[in-house]
Short mmCIF file of C-alpha atoms in Angstrom, two decimals:
data_model
loop_
_atom_site.label_atom_id
_atom_site.label_comp_id
_atom_site.label_asym_id
_atom_site.label_seq_id
_atom_site.Cartn_x
_atom_site.Cartn_y
_atom_site.Cartn_z
CA LEU A 24 -8.98 -20.79 -15.46
CA THR A 25 -6.52 -18.87 -13.27
CA ALA A 26 -3.78 -16.58 -14.63
CA THR A 27 -1.25 -14.24 -13.10
CA ALA A 28 -1.59 -10.58 -14.01
CA ALA A 29 2.14 -9.86 -13.80
CA GLY A 30 2.22 -9.53 -17.58
CA ALA A 31 -0.51 -6.90 -17.69
CA ARG A 32 0.52 -4.31 -20.27
CA LYS A 33 -1.96 -1.45 -19.92
CA LEU A 34 -5.47 -0.44 -18.98
CA GLU A 35 -7.57 0.97 -21.80
CA GLU A 36 -10.25 2.90 -19.94
CA ARG A 37 -11.76 4.27 -23.16
CA PHE A 38 -12.59 0.75 -24.31
CA GLU A 39 -13.10 -0.63 -20.78
CA GLU A 40 -10.49 -3.33 -21.34
CA LEU A 41 -7.30 -4.71 -19.85
CA VAL A 42 -4.52 -5.64 -22.27
CA PHE A 43 -2.03 -8.26 -21.12
CA ASP A 44 0.87 -10.20 -22.62
CA CYS A 45 0.48 -13.61 -24.17
CA SER A 46 2.12 -16.55 -22.50
CA ALA A 47 5.21 -18.18 -24.01
CA ASP A 48 3.15 -21.37 -23.82
CA GLU A 49 0.84 -21.38 -26.84
CA GLU A 50 -1.35 -24.06 -25.32
CA ALA A 51 -1.93 -21.81 -22.30
CA ASN A 52 -2.96 -18.97 -24.63
CA GLU A 53 -5.50 -21.22 -26.32
CA ARG A 54 -6.92 -22.25 -22.98
CA LEU A 55 -7.31 -18.59 -22.00
CA VAL A 56 -9.16 -17.78 -25.23
CA ARG A 57 -11.45 -20.82 -24.86
CA ALA A 58 -12.16 -20.30 -21.16
CA SER A 59 -15.58 -18.94 -20.19
CA ARG A 60 -14.18 -17.38 -17.01
CA ILE A 61 -10.63 -16.20 -16.20
CA HIS A 62 -9.42 -15.46 -12.67
CA PHE A 63 -6.47 -13.05 -12.37
CA VAL A 64 -4.08 -12.96 -9.42
CA SER A 65 -1.50 -10.19 -8.99
CA GLN A 66 0.24 -8.03 -6.39
CA LEU A 67 0.59 -4.29 -5.83
CA ASP A 68 2.89 -3.09 -3.05
CA ARG A 69 2.83 -6.60 -1.55
CA VAL A 70 -0.97 -6.57 -1.47
CA ARG A 71 -2.63 -9.53 -3.19
CA ILE A 72 -5.21 -8.49 -5.79
CA GLN A 73 -7.73 -10.80 -7.47
CA PHE A 74 -10.37 -10.21 -10.12
CA SER A 75 -12.26 -12.15 -12.78
CA ALA A 76 -13.07 -11.59 -16.46
CA ALA A 77 -15.68 -13.30 -18.58
CA SER A 78 -13.34 -14.10 -21.50
CA ALA A 79 -10.24 -13.01 -23.41
CA GLU A 80 -9.47 -12.51 -27.08
CA ARG A 81 -6.32 -12.21 -29.13
CA ILE A 82 -5.18 -8.79 -30.39
CA VAL A 83 -2.00 -7.07 -31.56
CA CYS A 84 -0.78 -4.33 -29.21
CA GLU A 85 2.29 -2.23 -29.99
CA ASP A 86 3.15 -4.67 -32.81
CA LEU A 87 3.21 -7.62 -30.41
CA PRO A 88 0.67 -10.41 -29.82
CA ALA A 89 -1.46 -9.79 -26.75
CA LEU A 90 -4.77 -10.66 -25.12
CA ARG A 91 -7.51 -8.40 -23.90
CA ALA A 92 -10.37 -8.77 -21.45
CA ARG A 93 -13.13 -6.54 -20.15
CA ILE A 94 -12.33 -4.46 -17.07
CA PRO A 95 -13.99 -6.19 -14.10
CA ALA A 96 -16.74 -4.44 -12.17
CA THR A 97 -15.09 -5.33 -8.86
CA LEU A 98 -11.77 -6.58 -7.55
CA LEU A 99 -10.64 -8.14 -4.29
CA ARG A 100 -7.65 -6.69 -2.45
CA LEU A 101 -6.19 -8.89 0.28
CA GLN A 102 -3.70 -7.80 2.90
CA ARG A 103 -2.68 -9.54 6.10
CA ARG A 104 -3.70 -6.54 8.18
CA GLU A 105 -6.99 -5.28 9.53
CA ASP A 106 -6.45 -1.92 7.81
CA TYR A 107 -4.88 -1.14 4.47
CA ARG A 108 -1.35 0.22 4.94
CA VAL A 109 0.07 2.69 2.42
CA ALA A 110 3.75 3.54 1.97
CA LEU A 111 4.76 7.19 2.03
CA PRO A 112 6.46 8.38 -1.18
CA LEU A 113 9.76 10.20 -0.79
CA SER A 114 8.09 13.32 -2.15
CA ARG A 115 5.70 13.41 0.82
CA LEU A 116 8.03 13.66 3.82
CA LEU A 117 6.07 13.10 6.99
CA LEU A 118 7.59 13.38 10.47
CA ALA A 119 5.98 11.91 13.57
CA ARG A 120 6.78 13.59 16.89
CA LEU A 121 7.35 11.07 19.69
CA PRO A 122 8.12 11.66 23.36
CA HIS A 123 11.54 10.45 24.46
CA PRO A 124 10.90 7.42 26.68
CA ARG A 125 13.60 8.34 29.22
CA GLU A 126 13.98 12.12 29.05
CA ARG A 127 10.87 13.89 30.33
CA GLY A 128 9.85 16.91 28.26
CA ARG A 129 11.99 15.93 25.27
CA SER A 130 10.55 14.78 21.96
CA VAL A 131 12.05 13.53 18.71
CA GLU A 132 10.85 13.55 15.10
CA LEU A 133 11.13 10.39 13.00
CA ARG A 134 10.31 9.88 9.33
CA VAL A 135 7.10 7.98 8.66
CA LEU A 136 7.53 5.00 6.32
CA ASP A 137 3.90 3.92 6.09
CA LEU A 138 0.60 4.33 7.86
CA SER A 139 -2.89 2.95 8.17
CA ARG A 140 -5.87 3.41 10.46
CA GLY A 141 -4.20 0.87 12.75
CA GLY A 142 -0.76 2.43 13.14
CA ILE A 143 2.41 3.78 11.56
CA ALA A 144 5.97 2.68 10.90
CA VAL A 145 8.79 5.15 11.50
CA ALA A 146 12.52 5.02 10.83
CA GLU A 147 15.53 6.25 12.76
CA ALA A 148 19.11 6.49 11.45
CA PRO A 149 21.34 5.90 13.26
CA PRO A 150 19.13 4.19 15.87
CA GLN A 151 19.37 5.95 19.23
CA LEU A 152 15.96 5.77 20.88
CA PRO A 153 15.54 3.05 23.55
CA LEU A 154 12.26 1.79 22.08
CA GLU A 155 11.28 -1.78 22.87
CA THR A 156 8.31 -3.92 21.93
CA GLY A 157 5.42 -3.30 24.30
CA LEU A 158 6.49 0.24 25.28
CA VAL A 159 3.60 2.73 25.35
CA LEU A 160 4.27 6.27 24.07
CA GLU A 161 1.80 8.92 25.21
CA GLY A 162 1.31 12.30 23.58
CA CYS A 163 2.56 11.57 20.07
CA SER A 164 1.57 13.79 17.14
CA LEU A 165 1.53 13.53 13.37
CA PRO A 166 0.95 16.28 10.76
CA LEU A 167 -1.18 14.90 7.93
CA LEU A 168 -0.23 17.87 5.75
CA GLU A 169 -3.42 19.40 4.30
CA ILE A 170 -5.64 17.17 6.46
CA GLY A 171 -4.34 18.55 9.77
CA HIS A 172 -2.44 17.35 12.85
CA ILE A 173 -3.54 14.37 14.88
CA GLY A 174 -2.56 13.47 18.42
CA PHE A 175 -2.33 9.87 19.58
CA ASP A 176 -0.91 7.36 22.02
CA ALA A 177 0.84 4.31 20.59
CA GLU A 178 2.38 1.01 21.57
CA VAL A 179 5.64 -0.18 20.00
CA SER A 180 4.57 -3.38 18.23
CA ASN A 181 7.86 -4.30 16.57
CA VAL A 182 11.46 -3.17 16.18
CA ALA A 183 13.54 -4.34 13.22
CA PRO A 184 16.23 -3.22 10.75
CA ALA A 185 14.66 -1.22 7.92
CA ALA A 186 15.05 -2.27 4.30
CA THR A 187 15.87 1.33 3.35
CA GLY A 188 19.54 1.17 4.24
CA HIS A 189 22.25 0.27 6.75
CA ALA A 190 22.05 1.39 10.38
CA VAL A 191 18.37 2.27 10.00
CA THR A 192 15.84 0.94 12.49
CA ARG A 193 12.15 0.55 11.71
CA TYR A 194 9.65 0.90 14.56
CA GLY A 195 6.08 -0.30 14.15
CA LEU A 196 3.67 1.72 16.31
CA ARG A 197 0.11 0.59 16.99
CA PHE A 198 -2.46 3.32 17.66
CA LEU A 199 -4.24 3.09 21.02
CA ASP A 200 -7.91 4.09 21.39
CA LEU A 201 -8.21 6.55 18.53
CA ARG A 202 -11.41 8.58 18.29
CA GLY A 203 -13.68 8.25 15.29
CA ALA A 204 -12.85 11.75 14.02
CA THR A 205 -9.11 10.98 14.11
CA LEU A 206 -9.64 7.69 12.28
CA ALA A 207 -11.59 9.58 9.61
CA GLN A 208 -8.69 12.03 9.18
CA ILE A 209 -6.24 9.17 8.69
CA GLN A 210 -8.55 7.48 6.19
CA ARG A 211 -8.88 10.71 4.15
CA PHE A 212 -5.11 11.09 4.09
CA VAL A 213 -4.60 7.48 2.94
CA LEU A 214 -7.16 7.96 0.16
CA ARG A 215 -5.40 11.15 -1.00
CA LEU A 216 -2.10 9.29 -1.19
CA GLU A 217 -3.75 6.50 -3.18
CA ARG A 218 -5.34 8.94 -5.63
CA GLY A 219 -2.02 10.74 -6.06
CA ARG A 220 -0.22 7.50 -6.79
CA GLY A 221 -2.89 6.50 -9.30
CA ALA A 222 -2.56 9.83 -11.10
CA ARG A 223 1.21 9.39 -11.45
CA SER A 224 1.01 5.80 -12.78
#
């Protein structure tokens, strides 16, 4: 039986259980309780997450009817990218330094929206840089705060209006030929961001 996890209420790590809301459909609740295997499907930051539980039982949580199931040993996280991409919180301002494509010796700093081992997205407001899809930028740099600076070359993979506001342009930059040590730095930084977000939730 498949269920959406959008109604998940809380994770009880002490009891190794997930508590989630009952459905408005009583027949569906009965099917969940009787099922020998339940498959959950949810989303976190537009990433599809799936996991399974052996069974569910009825409980009362915060004076409301609910269901609970054992925390799964594993979960599957699906994203339509080769590498997991994490969004930068506003509290962790990160600026990428890019060479100006037309003015030799000049560089600009743009705010990083998200990053992965495959690339970054940066924003410019108001948009002024003449960046076009397919343009290669050599000699870029990015400070990963406590992890350290990385240098890289990148190709502009897409240019589009950003969802963060009016007159803001979002540039997707794909890393070119990164070394293993640099990839490891990026991965450590992504993991730190993920742990920080988990601690705040």
